[in-house]
XYZ file of N, CA and C in Angstrom:
534
model
N 62.271 153.305 105.509
C 62.805 153.632 106.809
C 62.876 152.392 107.704
N 61.859 151.517 107.603
C 61.830 150.299 108.414
C 62.971 149.362 108.013
N 63.305 149.332 106.701
C 64.403 148.482 106.239
C 65.733 148.933 106.831
N 65.937 150.236 106.925
C 67.179 150.764 107.497
C 67.249 150.405 108.975
N 66.125 150.558 109.679
C 66.090 150.216 111.097
C 66.356 148.727 111.313
N 65.758 147.871 110.488
C 65.991 146.421 110.603
C 67.452 146.074 110.323
N 68.074 146.739 109.374
C 69.477 146.504 109.068
C 70.387 146.900 110.221
N 70.118 148.080 110.817
C 70.914 148.528 111.962
C 70.714 147.583 113.149
N 69.479 147.123 113.344
C 69.179 146.202 114.446
C 69.933 144.873 114.245
N 69.993 144.354 113.017
C 70.698 143.099 112.730
C 72.197 143.247 112.962
N 72.768 144.382 112.549
C 74.194 144.626 112.763
C 74.484 144.752 114.262
N 73.610 145.453 114.989
C 73.780 145.598 116.442
C 73.691 144.260 117.160
N 72.782 143.383 116.716
C 72.664 142.047 117.323
C 73.932 141.238 117.085
N 74.476 141.327 115.896
C 75.715 140.622 115.589
C 76.877 141.113 116.420
N 77.001 142.447 116.550
C 78.077 143.012 117.365
C 77.913 142.656 118.836
N 76.668 142.625 119.333
C 76.460 142.290 120.747
C 76.837 140.833 121.018
N 76.548 139.951 120.074
C 76.955 138.546 120.223
C 78.476 138.436 120.234
N 79.119 139.175 119.366
C 80.586 139.157 119.323
C 81.165 139.688 120.624
N 80.643 140.801 121.140
C 81.150 141.381 122.385
C 80.906 140.452 123.570
N 79.775 139.754 123.578
C 79.456 138.838 124.672
C 80.490 137.709 124.743
N 80.905 137.179 123.601
C 81.859 136.067 123.558
C 83.315 136.543 123.605
N 83.548 137.817 123.359
C 84.895 138.347 123.333
C 85.559 138.311 124.708
N 84.784 138.511 125.765
C 85.356 138.599 127.103
C 85.175 137.315 127.913
N 84.721 136.231 127.290
C 84.626 134.944 127.977
C 85.956 134.218 127.914
N 86.176 133.328 128.897
C 87.367 132.488 128.858
C 87.182 131.437 127.772
N 88.222 131.153 127.012
C 88.087 130.120 125.978
C 87.969 128.734 126.610
N 87.183 127.883 125.975
C 87.015 126.503 126.427
C 87.860 125.640 125.506
N 88.934 125.099 126.047
C 89.834 124.277 125.258
C 89.898 122.893 125.879
N 89.648 121.889 125.077
C 89.802 120.521 125.541
C 91.162 120.026 125.077
N 91.987 119.610 126.010
C 93.307 119.092 125.684
C 93.126 117.684 125.143
N 93.085 117.538 123.816
C 92.659 116.284 123.198
C 93.439 115.034 123.584
N 94.718 114.966 123.427
C 95.309 113.657 123.745
C 95.160 113.278 125.217
N 95.169 114.279 126.112
C 95.050 113.985 127.535
C 93.594 113.697 127.908
N 92.675 114.476 127.389
C 91.255 114.286 127.689
C 90.534 113.864 126.412
N 89.935 112.700 126.445
C 89.168 112.223 125.295
C 87.693 112.289 125.640
N 86.969 113.014 124.846
C 85.547 113.196 125.079
C 84.832 111.845 125.020
N 83.950 111.569 125.969
C 83.223 110.298 125.915
C 82.305 110.249 124.691
N 82.376 109.144 123.974
C 81.581 108.994 122.762
C 80.217 108.393 123.086
N 79.229 108.638 122.248
C 77.940 107.969 122.439
C 78.100 106.450 122.349
N 77.193 105.735 122.970
C 77.308 104.284 123.045
C 77.308 103.625 121.673
N 76.548 104.149 120.744
C 76.429 103.528 119.421
C 77.273 104.227 118.369
N 78.338 104.879 118.760
C 79.191 105.549 117.779
C 79.891 104.516 116.901
N 80.088 104.875 115.635
C 80.688 103.954 114.665
C 81.910 104.608 114.047
N 82.995 103.826 114.016
C 84.209 104.340 113.380
C 84.933 103.197 112.688
N 86.076 102.793 113.185
C 86.937 101.825 112.505
C 86.253 100.473 112.342
N 86.431 99.863 111.180
C 85.837 98.568 110.844
C 86.785 97.447 111.255
N 86.219 96.365 111.800
C 86.991 95.163 112.110
C 86.269 93.952 111.525
N 87.017 92.875 111.301
C 86.457 91.597 110.874
C 86.503 90.653 112.069
N 85.354 90.098 112.441
C 85.283 89.254 113.632
C 85.327 87.779 113.265
N 85.459 86.956 114.288
C 85.491 85.504 114.123
C 84.251 84.893 114.764
N 83.896 83.662 114.340
C 82.765 82.968 114.951
C 83.231 82.282 116.242
N 82.307 81.695 117.017
C 82.702 81.067 118.285
C 83.737 79.948 118.139
N 83.837 79.327 116.957
C 84.833 78.273 116.738
C 86.219 78.826 116.441
N 86.328 80.126 116.221
C 87.613 80.743 115.912
C 87.855 80.920 114.424
N 86.920 80.461 113.575
C 87.054 80.638 112.124
C 86.617 82.041 111.726
N 87.064 82.475 110.562
C 86.640 83.775 110.054
C 85.159 83.727 109.711
N 84.442 84.803 110.040
C 83.010 84.854 109.732
C 82.751 85.250 108.278
N 83.647 85.985 107.677
C 83.424 86.492 106.324
C 83.347 85.339 105.328
N 82.269 85.324 104.542
C 82.097 84.297 103.516
C 82.275 84.881 102.117
N 82.803 86.075 102.022
C 83.090 86.746 100.753
C 81.870 86.767 99.844
N 80.773 87.277 100.369
C 79.536 87.357 99.586
C 79.463 88.626 98.748
N 80.358 89.553 98.955
C 80.470 90.810 98.208
C 79.330 91.798 98.499
N 78.483 91.529 99.484
C 77.403 92.464 99.789
C 77.931 93.775 100.360
N 78.979 93.693 101.178
C 79.534 94.920 101.766
C 80.143 95.818 100.699
N 80.843 95.220 99.759
C 81.445 96.050 98.713
C 80.390 96.576 97.741
N 79.292 95.845 97.587
C 78.225 96.311 96.694
C 77.447 97.479 97.301
N 77.272 97.463 98.602
C 76.472 98.499 99.241
C 77.287 99.740 99.589
N 78.606 99.641 99.574
C 79.462 100.760 99.957
C 79.305 101.921 98.976
N 78.881 103.106 99.446
C 78.653 104.215 98.513
C 79.925 104.806 97.914
N 81.084 104.583 98.536
C 82.333 105.147 98.020
C 83.269 104.081 97.482
N 82.837 102.842 97.438
C 83.607 101.715 96.897
C 84.990 101.593 97.532
N 85.022 101.580 98.855
C 86.314 101.469 99.532
C 86.617 100.040 99.973
N 85.692 99.099 99.747
C 85.890 97.712 100.159
C 86.077 96.847 98.918
N 87.094 95.990 98.951
C 87.299 95.033 97.861
C 87.782 93.722 98.454
N 87.504 92.627 97.755
C 87.876 91.301 98.248
C 87.885 90.311 97.106
N 88.392 89.119 97.389
C 88.335 88.011 96.451
C 87.909 86.777 97.230
N 86.965 86.030 96.672
C 86.448 84.854 97.372
C 87.227 83.608 96.995
N 87.169 82.634 97.898
C 87.771 81.323 97.676
C 86.933 80.317 98.459
N 87.185 79.033 98.211
C 86.421 77.999 98.891
C 87.368 76.950 99.448
N 87.112 76.557 100.703
C 87.909 75.513 101.343
C 87.438 74.146 100.867
N 88.175 73.118 101.222
C 87.830 71.757 100.779
C 86.524 71.269 101.383
N 86.112 71.816 102.540
C 84.857 71.385 103.162
C 83.650 72.166 102.656
N 83.825 73.029 101.674
C 82.723 73.777 101.084
C 82.514 75.151 101.703
N 83.268 75.492 102.678
C 83.118 76.786 103.336
C 83.822 77.876 102.529
N 83.100 78.979 102.262
C 83.669 80.116 101.542
C 84.407 81.024 102.510
N 85.415 81.698 101.997
C 86.150 82.672 102.794
C 86.729 83.714 101.848
N 87.196 84.800 102.430
C 87.824 85.863 101.639
C 89.319 85.578 101.539
N 89.778 85.318 100.324
C 91.216 85.092 100.126
C 91.986 86.347 100.528
N 91.527 87.495 100.077
C 92.045 88.778 100.546
C 90.880 89.743 100.697
N 91.014 90.640 101.644
C 89.974 91.607 101.979
C 90.674 92.924 102.248
N 90.212 93.981 101.614
C 90.918 95.267 101.697
C 89.913 96.400 101.887
N 90.211 97.289 102.826
C 89.403 98.495 103.041
C 90.324 99.700 102.982
N 89.930 100.698 102.214
C 90.669 101.948 102.123
C 89.995 102.961 103.049
N 90.565 103.132 104.251
C 89.982 104.060 105.217
C 90.176 105.511 104.805
N 91.009 105.781 103.823
C 91.135 107.130 103.294
C 89.883 107.559 102.547
N 89.114 106.589 102.066
C 87.879 106.874 101.330
C 86.629 106.612 102.158
N 86.745 105.794 103.205
C 85.593 105.356 103.993
C 84.913 106.548 104.667
N 83.580 106.579 104.631
C 82.821 107.647 105.271
C 82.136 107.162 106.543
N 82.442 105.934 106.974
C 81.944 105.367 108.224
C 80.422 105.425 108.326
N 79.765 105.080 107.236
C 78.308 105.135 107.205
C 77.667 103.931 107.878
N 78.359 102.803 107.937
C 77.823 101.614 108.578
C 76.977 100.740 107.677
N 76.874 101.073 106.404
C 76.065 100.258 105.493
C 76.668 98.868 105.302
N 77.983 98.769 105.344
C 78.634 97.461 105.196
C 78.280 96.561 106.376
N 78.207 97.112 107.561
C 77.846 96.338 108.751
C 76.401 95.860 108.656
N 75.524 96.711 108.151
C 74.121 96.338 108.013
C 73.920 95.270 106.942
N 74.714 95.306 105.882
C 74.543 94.374 104.775
C 75.152 93.010 105.050
N 76.073 92.909 105.973
C 76.808 91.656 106.212
C 75.895 90.599 106.834
N 75.638 89.495 106.131
C 74.728 88.470 106.669
C 75.364 87.621 107.761
N 76.675 87.644 107.887
C 77.357 86.794 108.857
C 77.833 87.556 110.080
N 77.560 88.834 110.180
C 78.025 89.701 111.269
C 79.546 89.722 111.344
N 80.208 89.552 110.211
C 81.666 89.566 110.172
C 82.201 90.989 110.288
N 81.570 91.928 109.603
C 82.012 93.320 109.649
C 81.288 94.020 110.790
N 82.065 94.631 111.659
C 81.490 95.400 112.747
C 82.281 96.685 112.906
N 81.583 97.752 113.243
C 82.221 99.044 113.433
C 82.481 99.267 114.913
N 83.671 99.697 115.242
C 84.064 99.944 116.624
C 84.108 101.449 116.876
N 84.129 101.878 118.125
C 84.219 103.322 118.400
C 85.627 103.905 118.300
N 86.569 103.175 117.734
C 87.943 103.658 117.587
C 87.998 104.644 116.415
N 87.979 105.938 116.727
C 87.918 106.958 115.682
C 89.262 107.572 115.355
N 90.302 107.263 116.096
C 91.606 107.878 115.871
C 92.321 107.165 114.735
N 92.036 107.577 113.537
C 92.554 106.903 112.355
C 93.104 107.948 111.387
N 94.110 108.666 111.815
C 94.685 109.729 110.997
C 96.166 109.436 110.753
N 96.585 109.531 109.510
C 97.982 109.265 109.151
C 98.466 110.354 108.192
N 99.752 110.572 108.188
C 100.328 111.525 107.236
C 100.401 110.930 105.831
N 100.746 109.649 105.756
C 100.842 108.969 104.472
C 99.516 108.264 104.198
N 98.819 108.670 103.165
C 97.487 108.148 102.878
C 97.505 106.669 102.499
N 98.626 106.177 102.018
C 98.701 104.766 101.647
C 98.696 103.849 102.866
N 99.011 104.371 104.041
C 98.943 103.550 105.251
C 97.511 103.380 105.747
N 96.558 104.058 105.129
C 95.153 103.905 105.493
C 94.478 102.762 104.747
N 95.214 102.059 103.907
C 94.677 100.872 103.228
C 94.986 99.676 104.116
N 93.921 99.064 104.663
C 94.070 97.958 105.596
C 93.763 96.644 104.894
N 94.603 95.666 105.120
C 94.408 94.319 104.583
C 93.668 93.462 105.610
N 93.306 92.252 105.201
C 92.563 91.344 106.069
C 93.301 91.079 107.378
N 94.599 90.938 107.331
C 95.376 90.663 108.531
C 95.301 91.822 109.526
N 95.168 93.044 109.026
C 95.062 94.216 109.895
C 93.673 94.338 110.508
N 92.666 93.802 109.834
C 91.276 93.966 110.255
C 90.780 92.842 111.156
N 91.345 91.642 111.030
C 90.877 90.492 111.809
C 91.160 90.674 113.292
N 90.152 90.391 114.117
C 90.318 90.416 115.570
C 90.068 89.011 116.106
N 90.516 88.739 117.290
C 90.421 87.399 117.861
C 89.203 87.212 118.754
N 88.134 87.944 118.505
C 86.927 87.765 119.311
C 85.705 87.784 118.401
N 84.548 87.542 118.978
C 83.304 87.418 118.213
C 82.583 88.741 118.032
N 83.055 89.799 118.626
C 82.418 91.095 118.457
C 81.165 91.244 119.291
N 80.158 91.882 118.718
C 78.943 92.214 119.448
C 78.015 91.024 119.663
N 78.134 89.981 118.844
C 77.253 88.817 118.947
C 78.105 87.560 119.128
N 78.488 87.235 120.350
C 79.454 86.156 120.557
C 78.930 84.753 120.267
N 77.621 84.553 120.219
C 77.075 83.208 120.027
C 76.742 82.890 118.575
N 76.709 83.893 117.700
C 76.233 83.667 116.335
C 77.291 82.973 115.481
N 76.871 81.909 114.806
C 77.721 81.183 113.869
C 76.916 80.988 112.590
N 77.324 81.655 111.534
C 76.570 81.649 110.276
C 76.322 80.240 109.760
N 77.332 79.393 109.798
C 77.194 78.056 109.228
C 76.337 77.125 110.085
N 76.023 77.491 111.329
C 75.102 76.712 112.144
C 73.657 77.105 111.856
N 73.445 78.254 111.186
C 72.094 78.725 110.879
C 71.780 78.712 109.385
N 72.782 78.631 108.538
C 72.596 78.912 107.116
C 71.937 77.794 106.326
N 72.006 76.554 106.785
C 71.436 75.457 106.023
C 72.350 74.967 104.924
N 73.629 75.212 105.050
C 74.607 74.774 104.063
C 75.323 73.555 104.624
N 75.482 72.544 103.824
C 76.143 71.323 104.278
C 77.648 71.552 104.375
N 78.147 71.550 105.596
C 79.581 71.681 105.861
C 79.946 70.729 106.990
N 81.147 70.891 107.518
C 81.573 70.011 108.605
C 80.774 70.243 109.883
N 80.108 71.383 110.000
C 79.318 71.655 111.193
C 77.917 71.061 111.112
N 77.573 70.435 109.991
C 76.270 69.783 109.886
C 75.780 69.731 108.458
N 74.928 68.746 108.210
C 74.362 68.597 106.874
C 73.029 69.311 106.753
N 72.331 69.061 105.661
C 71.023 69.671 105.438
C 70.038 69.154 106.480
N 69.294 70.065 107.095
C 68.305 69.704 108.090
C 68.859 69.518 109.484
N 70.133 69.706 109.683
C 70.749 69.521 110.997
C 71.114 70.839 111.676
N 70.788 71.953 111.057
C 71.162 73.251 111.604
C 70.093 73.771 112.557
N 70.420 74.828 113.263
C 69.520 75.412 114.252
C 68.267 75.950 113.572
N 67.100 75.497 114.023
C 65.819 75.979 113.498
C 65.505 75.514 112.094
N 66.153 74.492 111.619
C 65.946 74.032 110.250
C 65.249 72.675 110.266
N 64.294 72.505 109.358
C 63.590 71.230 109.243
C 64.337 70.310 108.293
N 64.039 69.018 108.389
C 64.658 68.028 107.508
C 64.242 68.316 106.065
N 65.115 68.024 105.096
C 64.756 68.250 103.694
C 63.571 67.366 103.283
N 62.784 67.895 102.366
C 61.622 67.173 101.853
C 62.043 66.355 100.643
N 61.607 65.102 100.616
C 61.858 64.257 99.455
C 60.811 64.627 98.413
N 61.243 65.246 97.319
C 60.287 65.748 96.329
C 59.584 64.594 95.605
N 60.194 63.446 95.562
C 59.553 62.309 94.894
C 58.382 61.782 95.705
N 58.393 62.009 97.014
C 57.267 61.555 97.839
C 56.055 62.462 97.675
N 56.228 63.635 97.110
C 55.124 64.566 96.897
C 54.418 64.372 95.572
N 54.972 63.516 94.741
C 54.354 63.302 93.420
C 53.053 62.542 93.555
N 52.057 62.787 92.670
C 50.765 62.087 92.757
C 50.872 60.626 92.334
């Protein structure tokens, strides 16, 4: 008998919830005219940033493509005459991207950054494949002062070994011999 009463009570609760919402005015947000404010740390479209000198930050280390759970990032590395690595081509398939932010976390040069631009819907799915030229922006992103090659300890045109920020001079290993 208690089971029957509990069943009737559950059905009555469901109907009362339906009746309560049946006579309310609908709440409709007119999307293109009104855009809901996003949280400050929302993540959506990926961009490739530049360092303070205007060079590309991406050194084609493949960490972003390795950490991507859906394998939507691909690239090919190349090297300039001064020893600096760069991505010859860089491609992201936003049709597969789940906007998890793991690529941004894995990037040692802060080249990949996620922006709050979430309006990325197309009828043709092939237009969601973005090349490096589509992703590159002309600013430094969230960290305008960071330059990977000034901190990395790699000998390039921006400095030799021991000349970078926070780096000590190289040790002569022959002077350490007994």
